[in-house]
Coordinates of C-alpha atoms in Angstrom, one line a residue:
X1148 CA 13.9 -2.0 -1.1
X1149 CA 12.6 -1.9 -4.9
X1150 CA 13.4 0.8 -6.9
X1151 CA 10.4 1.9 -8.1
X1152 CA 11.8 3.9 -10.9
X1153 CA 13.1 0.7 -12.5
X1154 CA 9.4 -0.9 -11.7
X1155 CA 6.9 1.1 -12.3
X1156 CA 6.8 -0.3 -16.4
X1157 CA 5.9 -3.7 -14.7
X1158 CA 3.9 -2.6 -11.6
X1159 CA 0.9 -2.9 -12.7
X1160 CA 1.0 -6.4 -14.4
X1161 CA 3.1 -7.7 -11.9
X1162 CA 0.9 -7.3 -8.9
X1163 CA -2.7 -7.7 -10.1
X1164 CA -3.5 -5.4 -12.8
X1165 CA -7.0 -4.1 -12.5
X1166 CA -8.8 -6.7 -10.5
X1167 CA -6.6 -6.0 -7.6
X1168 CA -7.0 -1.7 -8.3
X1169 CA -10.7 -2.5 -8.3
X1170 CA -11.2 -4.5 -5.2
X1171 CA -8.8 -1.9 -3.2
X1172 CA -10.6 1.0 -4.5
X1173 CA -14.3 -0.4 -3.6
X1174 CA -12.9 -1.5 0.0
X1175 CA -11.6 2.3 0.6
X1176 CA -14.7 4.0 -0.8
X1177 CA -16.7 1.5 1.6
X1178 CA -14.9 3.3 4.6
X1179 CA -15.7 7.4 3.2
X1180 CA -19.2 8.8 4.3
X1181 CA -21.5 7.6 1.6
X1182 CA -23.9 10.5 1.4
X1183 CA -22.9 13.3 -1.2
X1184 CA -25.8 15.8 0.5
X1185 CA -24.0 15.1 4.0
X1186 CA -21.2 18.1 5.1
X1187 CA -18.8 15.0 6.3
X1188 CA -18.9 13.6 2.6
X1189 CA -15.4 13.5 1.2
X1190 CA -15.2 16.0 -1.6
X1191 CA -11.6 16.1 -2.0
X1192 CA -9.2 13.1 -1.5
X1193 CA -5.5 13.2 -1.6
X1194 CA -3.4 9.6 -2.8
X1195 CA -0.5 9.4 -0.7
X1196 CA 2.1 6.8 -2.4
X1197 CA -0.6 6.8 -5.6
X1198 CA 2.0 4.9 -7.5
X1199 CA 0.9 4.3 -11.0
X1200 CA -2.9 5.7 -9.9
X1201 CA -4.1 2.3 -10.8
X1202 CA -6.0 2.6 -7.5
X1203 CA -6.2 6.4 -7.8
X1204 CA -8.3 6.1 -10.9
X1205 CA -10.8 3.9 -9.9
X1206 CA -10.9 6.0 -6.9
X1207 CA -11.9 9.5 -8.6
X1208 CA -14.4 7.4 -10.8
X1209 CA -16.4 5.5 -8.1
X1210 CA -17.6 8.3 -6.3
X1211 CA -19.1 11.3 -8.1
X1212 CA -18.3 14.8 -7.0
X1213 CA -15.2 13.4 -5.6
X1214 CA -11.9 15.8 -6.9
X1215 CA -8.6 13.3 -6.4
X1216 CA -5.2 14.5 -6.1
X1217 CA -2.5 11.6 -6.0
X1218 CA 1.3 11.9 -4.6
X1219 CA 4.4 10.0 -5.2
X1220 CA 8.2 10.7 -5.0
X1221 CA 9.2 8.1 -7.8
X1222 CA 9.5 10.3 -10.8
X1223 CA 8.7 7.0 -13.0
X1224 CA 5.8 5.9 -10.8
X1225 CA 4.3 9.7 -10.7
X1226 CA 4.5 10.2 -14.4
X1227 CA 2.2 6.9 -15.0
X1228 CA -0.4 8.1 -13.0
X1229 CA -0.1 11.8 -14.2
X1230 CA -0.9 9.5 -17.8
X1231 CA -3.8 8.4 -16.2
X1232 CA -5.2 11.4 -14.6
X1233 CA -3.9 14.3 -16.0
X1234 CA -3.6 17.5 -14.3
X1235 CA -4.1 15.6 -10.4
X1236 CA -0.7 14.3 -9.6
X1237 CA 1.9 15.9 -7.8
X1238 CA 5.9 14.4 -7.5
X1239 CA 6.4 14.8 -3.6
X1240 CA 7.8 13.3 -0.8
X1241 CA 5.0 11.6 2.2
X1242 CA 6.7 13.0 4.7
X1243 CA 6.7 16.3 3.8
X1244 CA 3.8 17.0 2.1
X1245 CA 3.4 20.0 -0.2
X1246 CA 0.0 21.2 0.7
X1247 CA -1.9 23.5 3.1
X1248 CA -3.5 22.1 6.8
X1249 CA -6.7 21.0 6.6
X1250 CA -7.8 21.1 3.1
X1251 CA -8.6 17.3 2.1
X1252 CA -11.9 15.9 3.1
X1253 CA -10.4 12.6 3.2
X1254 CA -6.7 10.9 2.8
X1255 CA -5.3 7.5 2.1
X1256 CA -2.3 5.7 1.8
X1257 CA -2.6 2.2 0.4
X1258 CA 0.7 0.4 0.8
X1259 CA 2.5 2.7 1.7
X1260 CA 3.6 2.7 5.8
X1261 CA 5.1 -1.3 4.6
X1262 CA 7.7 0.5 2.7
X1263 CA 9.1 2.6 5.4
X1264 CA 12.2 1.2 7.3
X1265 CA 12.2 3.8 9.9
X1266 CA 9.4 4.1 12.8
X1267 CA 10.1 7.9 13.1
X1268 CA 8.9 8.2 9.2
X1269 CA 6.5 5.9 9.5
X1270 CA 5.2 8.1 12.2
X1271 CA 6.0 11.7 9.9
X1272 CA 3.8 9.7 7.3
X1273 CA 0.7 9.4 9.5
X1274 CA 1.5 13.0 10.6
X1275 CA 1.3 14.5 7.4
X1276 CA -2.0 12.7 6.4
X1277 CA -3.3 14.2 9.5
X1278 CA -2.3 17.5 9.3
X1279 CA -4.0 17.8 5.4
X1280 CA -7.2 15.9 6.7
X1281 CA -9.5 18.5 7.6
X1282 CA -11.7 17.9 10.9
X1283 CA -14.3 15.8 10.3
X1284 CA -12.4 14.4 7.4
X1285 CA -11.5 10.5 7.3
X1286 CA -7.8 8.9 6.6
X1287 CA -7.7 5.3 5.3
X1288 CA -4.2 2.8 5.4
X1289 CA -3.6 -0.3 4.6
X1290 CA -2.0 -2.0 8.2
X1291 CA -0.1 -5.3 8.3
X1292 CA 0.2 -6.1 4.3
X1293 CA 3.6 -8.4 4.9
X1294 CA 1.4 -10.4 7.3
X1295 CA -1.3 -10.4 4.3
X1296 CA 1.1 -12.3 2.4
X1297 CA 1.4 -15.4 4.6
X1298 CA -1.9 -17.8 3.4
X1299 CA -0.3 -20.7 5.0
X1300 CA 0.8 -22.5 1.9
X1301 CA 4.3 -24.1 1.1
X1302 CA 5.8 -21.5 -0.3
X1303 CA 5.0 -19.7 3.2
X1304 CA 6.5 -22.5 5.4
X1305 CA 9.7 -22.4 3.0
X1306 CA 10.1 -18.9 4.0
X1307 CA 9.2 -18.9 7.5
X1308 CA 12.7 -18.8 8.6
X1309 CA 14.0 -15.8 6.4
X1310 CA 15.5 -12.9 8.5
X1311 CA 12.9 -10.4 9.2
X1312 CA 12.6 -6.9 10.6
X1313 CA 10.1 -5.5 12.0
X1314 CA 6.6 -4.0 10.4
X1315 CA 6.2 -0.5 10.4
X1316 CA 2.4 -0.8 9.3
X1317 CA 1.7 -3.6 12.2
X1318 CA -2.1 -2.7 13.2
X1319 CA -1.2 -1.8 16.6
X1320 CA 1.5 0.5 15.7
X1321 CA -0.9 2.4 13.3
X1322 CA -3.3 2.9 15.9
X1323 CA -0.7 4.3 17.9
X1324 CA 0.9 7.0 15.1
X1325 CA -3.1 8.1 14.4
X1326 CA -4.0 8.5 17.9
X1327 CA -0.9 10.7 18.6
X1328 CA -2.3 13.2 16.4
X1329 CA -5.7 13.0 17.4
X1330 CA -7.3 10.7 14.6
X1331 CA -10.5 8.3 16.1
X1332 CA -11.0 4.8 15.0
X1333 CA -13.3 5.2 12.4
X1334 CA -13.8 1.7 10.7
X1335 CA -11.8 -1.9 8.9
X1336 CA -12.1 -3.2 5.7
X1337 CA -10.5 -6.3 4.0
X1338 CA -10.0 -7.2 0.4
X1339 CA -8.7 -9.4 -1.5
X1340 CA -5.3 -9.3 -3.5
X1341 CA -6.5 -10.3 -7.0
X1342 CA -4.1 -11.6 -9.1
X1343 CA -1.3 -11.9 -6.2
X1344 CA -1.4 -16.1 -5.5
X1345 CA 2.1 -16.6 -5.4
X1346 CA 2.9 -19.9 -7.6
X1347 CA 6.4 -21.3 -6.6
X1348 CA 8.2 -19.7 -9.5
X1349 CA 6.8 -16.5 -8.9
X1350 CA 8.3 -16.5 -5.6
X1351 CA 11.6 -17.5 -6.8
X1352 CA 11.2 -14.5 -9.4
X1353 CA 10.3 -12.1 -6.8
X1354 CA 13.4 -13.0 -4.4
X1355 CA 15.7 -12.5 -7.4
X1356 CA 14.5 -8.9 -8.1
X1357 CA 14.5 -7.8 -4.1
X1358 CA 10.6 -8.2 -3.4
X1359 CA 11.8 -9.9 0.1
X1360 CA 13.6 -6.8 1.9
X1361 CA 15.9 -8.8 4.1
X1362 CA 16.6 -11.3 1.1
X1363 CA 18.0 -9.4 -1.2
X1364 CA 20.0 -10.3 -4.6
X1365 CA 23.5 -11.0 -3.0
X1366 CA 22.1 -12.1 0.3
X1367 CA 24.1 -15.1 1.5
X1368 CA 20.7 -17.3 1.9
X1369 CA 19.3 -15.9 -1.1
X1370 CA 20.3 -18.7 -3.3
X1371 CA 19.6 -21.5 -0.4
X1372 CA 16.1 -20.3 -0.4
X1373 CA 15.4 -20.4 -4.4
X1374 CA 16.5 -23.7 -4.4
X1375 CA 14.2 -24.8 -1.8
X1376 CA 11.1 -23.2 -3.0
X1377 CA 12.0 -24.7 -6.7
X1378 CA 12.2 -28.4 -5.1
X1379 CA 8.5 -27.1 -4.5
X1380 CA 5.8 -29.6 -6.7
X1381 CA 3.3 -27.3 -9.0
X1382 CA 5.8 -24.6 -9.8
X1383 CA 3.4 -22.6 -12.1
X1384 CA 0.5 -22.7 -9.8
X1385 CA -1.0 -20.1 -7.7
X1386 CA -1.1 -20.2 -3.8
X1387 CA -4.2 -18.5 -2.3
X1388 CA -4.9 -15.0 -2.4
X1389 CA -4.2 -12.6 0.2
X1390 CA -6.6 -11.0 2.1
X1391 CA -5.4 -6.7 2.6
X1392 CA -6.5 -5.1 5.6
X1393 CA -7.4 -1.3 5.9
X1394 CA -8.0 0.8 8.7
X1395 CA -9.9 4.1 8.9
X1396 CA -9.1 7.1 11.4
X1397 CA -11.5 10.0 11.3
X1398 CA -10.1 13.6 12.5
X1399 CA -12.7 14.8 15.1
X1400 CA -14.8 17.9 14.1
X1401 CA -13.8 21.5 15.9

């Protein structure tokens, strides 16, 4: 896995900037009640995994009313975002999260579950988002995002036959930690990764620096597979986009 203490300087630039913060944020505000004058409208959000709060940000701005509180356990990572919204972020752990039952009107964790190696943490994760939603409240996660990755190009069927393991985000399996604690589907979104066509190089630069979890730097087929993807033609140029997915559980009312 990356360390995101040694990332988060080139997070941002290195995975969309902006344009890809902007479409993620509109998609998750598309799956909160809408209505501020409605008791189910989410006055207080909490970012699990908030990262830089590149995301978070644009969250707290496109709602009015709406009081965010972002998480993350990189001390790097957490003191962007606090840079960003001061006062709202707090350094802390997803699975164990440092905050009272029921007292966030909505939650969401935007790649986040991807991360985790371990089913049982994964499952912790979704625990913990449903133990701070308060009922009637609405949690939002992105599902499948390795899967989001493959657009079908070249660069794809070059990596086709890397190791893998398996997704701890798979939709299915998301379903399946929510409804063990209760949460109802409640709605799916897609957006687009802005900024994230993968060009040949890119991909090359990315297996180097351990983007490709059961590549990484040191890994016996590591170098097999930069050379193939640099016989690749159009080295510079971007592959399609992908398309994120998000899912939306709401906590039933008492």
């Amino acid at each position: 896995m990356l360390d995101y203490d040694e990332e988060a300087e080139r997070y941002d630039a290195m995975r969309g900037g902006e344009p890809r913060a902007a479409a993620a944020a509109e998609a998750v505000l598309g799956l909160l009640p809408p209505d501020a004058a409605r008791p189910s409208h989410a006055a207080r959000l909490l970012d699990v995994a908030c990262g830089t709060g590149i995301v978070t940000r644009r969250l707290a701005a496109g709602r009015p009313g709406l009081r965010v509180t972002g998480v993350d356990l990189s001390p790097a990572m957490a003191r962007q975002a606090a840079a960003r919204l001061p006062g709202t972020i707090v350094r802390a752990d997803s699975r164990r999260l440092p905050f009272p039952d029921g007292v966030f009107d909505a939650v969401t964790s935007v790649w986040l579950l991807h991360l985790v190696e371990d089913e049982g943490d994964a499952r912790r994760i979704v625990a913990e988002c449903a133990r701070v939603l308060r009922p009637g409240g609405v949690y939002v996660t992105t599902v499948d995002k390795g899967a989001s990755h493959n657009v079908g190009s070249d660069i794809d069927v070059v990596l086709a036959s890397r190791p893998h393991r398996p997704a701890s985000d798979a939709e299915a399996l998301v379903e399946g930690y929510a409804a063990d604690r209760g949460l109802l589907p409640a709605g799916r979104a897609r957006f687009p990764g802005r900024g994230q066509g993968r060009s040949p190089r890119r991909a090359i630069t990315d297996l180097r620096r351990g983007w490709f979890v059961t590549l990484p730097p040191g890994h016996p087929l590591a170098d097999d597979f930069a050379a193939r993807l640099a016989a690749l033609p159009d080295q510079e140029r971007p592959r399609p986009e992908p398309e994120f997915t998000l899912r939306a559980f709401r906590k039933p009312a008492d």
